[in-house]
């Protein structure tokens, strides 16, 4: 299980959210699946649970959901957020 390391401010929009890391003064935009994954991480969901959540919420097949989670986690790690 991975968690987001910093406290992030999530500002909802119609098609996703703006995520602000106030500590470092950076921000980025995520789509609805990104919001879902960030919320899941904040609740302590595992990578497998995140993939299942994406499958259910966005009608994805298992392989696509797993790929999306892996890519999102890699992005968070690259940004030093996970």
PDB file of C-alpha atoms in Angstrom:
ATOM      1  CA  UNK A   1       0.000   0.000   0.000  1.00  0.00           C
ATOM      2  CA  UNK A   2       1.210   3.486  -0.792  1.00  0.00           C
ATOM      3  CA  UNK A   3       0.008   6.752   0.569  1.00  0.00           C
ATOM      4  CA  UNK A   4       0.394  10.279  -0.658  1.00  0.00           C
ATOM      5  CA  UNK A   5       3.233  11.786   1.368  1.00  0.00           C
ATOM      6  CA  UNK A   6       2.080  15.356   1.585  1.00  0.00           C
ATOM      7  CA  UNK A   7      -1.146  16.984   2.463  1.00  0.00           C
ATOM      8  CA  UNK A   8      -2.669  18.099  -0.805  1.00  0.00           C
ATOM      9  CA  UNK A   9      -5.472  20.545  -1.483  1.00  0.00           C
ATOM     10  CA  UNK A  10      -7.897  19.176  -4.067  1.00  0.00           C
ATOM     11  CA  UNK A  11     -10.074  21.730  -5.846  1.00  0.00           C
ATOM     12  CA  UNK A  12     -12.905  19.991  -7.704  1.00  0.00           C
ATOM     13  CA  UNK A  13     -13.839  20.929 -11.255  1.00  0.00           C
ATOM     14  CA  UNK A  14     -16.454  19.560 -13.635  1.00  0.00           C
ATOM     15  CA  UNK A  15     -14.074  17.120 -15.321  1.00  0.00           C
ATOM     16  CA  UNK A  16     -11.581  16.413 -12.525  1.00  0.00           C
ATOM     17  CA  UNK A  17      -9.632  18.563 -10.106  1.00  0.00           C
ATOM     18  CA  UNK A  18      -6.674  20.838  -9.557  1.00  0.00           C
ATOM     19  CA  UNK A  19      -4.302  19.400  -6.958  1.00  0.00           C
ATOM     20  CA  UNK A  20      -2.172  21.844  -5.007  1.00  0.00           C
ATOM     21  CA  UNK A  21       0.896  20.921  -2.963  1.00  0.00           C
ATOM     22  CA  UNK A  22       1.124  24.016  -0.783  1.00  0.00           C
ATOM     23  CA  UNK A  23       4.406  22.930   0.800  1.00  0.00           C
ATOM     24  CA  UNK A  24       6.238  23.044  -2.511  1.00  0.00           C
ATOM     25  CA  UNK A  25       4.082  25.542  -4.358  1.00  0.00           C
ATOM     26  CA  UNK A  26       3.262  23.209  -7.236  1.00  0.00           C
ATOM     27  CA  UNK A  27      -0.025  22.181  -8.751  1.00  0.00           C
ATOM     28  CA  UNK A  28      -1.288  19.781 -11.382  1.00  0.00           C
ATOM     29  CA  UNK A  29      -4.581  18.766 -12.919  1.00  0.00           C
ATOM     30  CA  UNK A  30      -6.143  15.320 -12.752  1.00  0.00           C
ATOM     31  CA  UNK A  31      -9.167  13.846 -14.454  1.00  0.00           C
ATOM     32  CA  UNK A  32     -12.019  12.067 -12.674  1.00  0.00           C
ATOM     33  CA  UNK A  33     -10.089   8.801 -12.397  1.00  0.00           C
ATOM     34  CA  UNK A  34      -7.148  10.691 -10.874  1.00  0.00           C
ATOM     35  CA  UNK A  35      -9.465  12.215  -8.277  1.00  0.00           C
ATOM     36  CA  UNK A  36     -10.832   8.760  -7.514  1.00  0.00           C
ATOM     37  CA  UNK A  37      -7.327   7.370  -7.034  1.00  0.00           C
ATOM     38  CA  UNK A  38      -6.209  10.259  -4.809  1.00  0.00           C
ATOM     39  CA  UNK A  39      -9.302   9.840  -2.649  1.00  0.00           C
ATOM     40  CA  UNK A  40      -8.686   6.092  -2.481  1.00  0.00           C
ATOM     41  CA  UNK A  41      -5.070   6.611  -1.469  1.00  0.00           C
ATOM     42  CA  UNK A  42      -6.145   9.001   1.274  1.00  0.00           C
ATOM     43  CA  UNK A  43      -8.395   6.220   2.613  1.00  0.00           C
ATOM     44  CA  UNK A  44      -5.517   3.714   2.545  1.00  0.00           C
ATOM     45  CA  UNK A  45      -6.640   1.638  -0.450  1.00  0.00           C
ATOM     46  CA  UNK A  46      -4.082  -0.725  -1.963  1.00  0.00           C
ATOM     47  CA  UNK A  47      -3.069  -0.635  -5.624  1.00  0.00           C
ATOM     48  CA  UNK A  48      -5.313  -3.644  -6.285  1.00  0.00           C
ATOM     49  CA  UNK A  49      -8.233  -1.946  -4.552  1.00  0.00           C
ATOM     50  CA  UNK A  50      -7.644   1.219  -6.595  1.00  0.00           C
ATOM     51  CA  UNK A  51      -7.734  -0.809  -9.816  1.00  0.00           C
ATOM     52  CA  UNK A  52     -10.974  -2.496  -8.755  1.00  0.00           C
ATOM     53  CA  UNK A  53     -12.433   0.911  -7.931  1.00  0.00           C
ATOM     54  CA  UNK A  54     -11.560   2.178 -11.432  1.00  0.00           C
ATOM     55  CA  UNK A  55     -13.049  -0.946 -13.009  1.00  0.00           C
ATOM     56  CA  UNK A  56     -16.305  -0.334 -11.177  1.00  0.00           C
ATOM     57  CA  UNK A  57     -16.599   3.446 -11.466  1.00  0.00           C
ATOM     58  CA  UNK A  58     -15.412   3.855 -15.051  1.00  0.00           C
ATOM     59  CA  UNK A  59     -16.364   0.498 -16.619  1.00  0.00           C
ATOM     60  CA  UNK A  60     -12.747  -0.374 -17.412  1.00  0.00           C
ATOM     61  CA  UNK A  61     -11.420  -3.850 -17.992  1.00  0.00           C
ATOM     62  CA  UNK A  62      -9.007  -5.172 -15.383  1.00  0.00           C
ATOM     63  CA  UNK A  63      -5.852  -4.728 -17.506  1.00  0.00           C
ATOM     64  CA  UNK A  64      -6.650  -1.099 -18.333  1.00  0.00           C
ATOM     65  CA  UNK A  65      -7.476  -0.276 -14.716  1.00  0.00           C
ATOM     66  CA  UNK A  66      -4.203  -1.818 -13.523  1.00  0.00           C
ATOM     67  CA  UNK A  67      -2.248   0.110 -16.157  1.00  0.00           C
ATOM     68  CA  UNK A  68      -3.942   3.374 -15.205  1.00  0.00           C
ATOM     69  CA  UNK A  69      -3.149   2.863 -11.518  1.00  0.00           C
ATOM     70  CA  UNK A  70       0.480   1.932 -12.251  1.00  0.00           C
ATOM     71  CA  UNK A  71       0.955   5.025 -14.431  1.00  0.00           C
ATOM     72  CA  UNK A  72      -0.671   7.299 -11.857  1.00  0.00           C
ATOM     73  CA  UNK A  73       1.448   5.883  -9.035  1.00  0.00           C
ATOM     74  CA  UNK A  74       4.583   6.357 -11.166  1.00  0.00           C
ATOM     75  CA  UNK A  75       3.586   9.981 -11.746  1.00  0.00           C
ATOM     76  CA  UNK A  76       3.072  10.554  -8.023  1.00  0.00           C
ATOM     77  CA  UNK A  77       6.428   8.959  -7.289  1.00  0.00           C
ATOM     78  CA  UNK A  78       8.145  11.102  -9.934  1.00  0.00           C
ATOM     79  CA  UNK A  79       6.606  14.173  -8.331  1.00  0.00           C
ATOM     80  CA  UNK A  80       7.809  12.919  -4.914  1.00  0.00           C
ATOM     81  CA  UNK A  81       4.244  12.652  -3.659  1.00  0.00           C
ATOM     82  CA  UNK A  82       4.176   8.876  -3.071  1.00  0.00           C
TER      83      UNK A  82
END
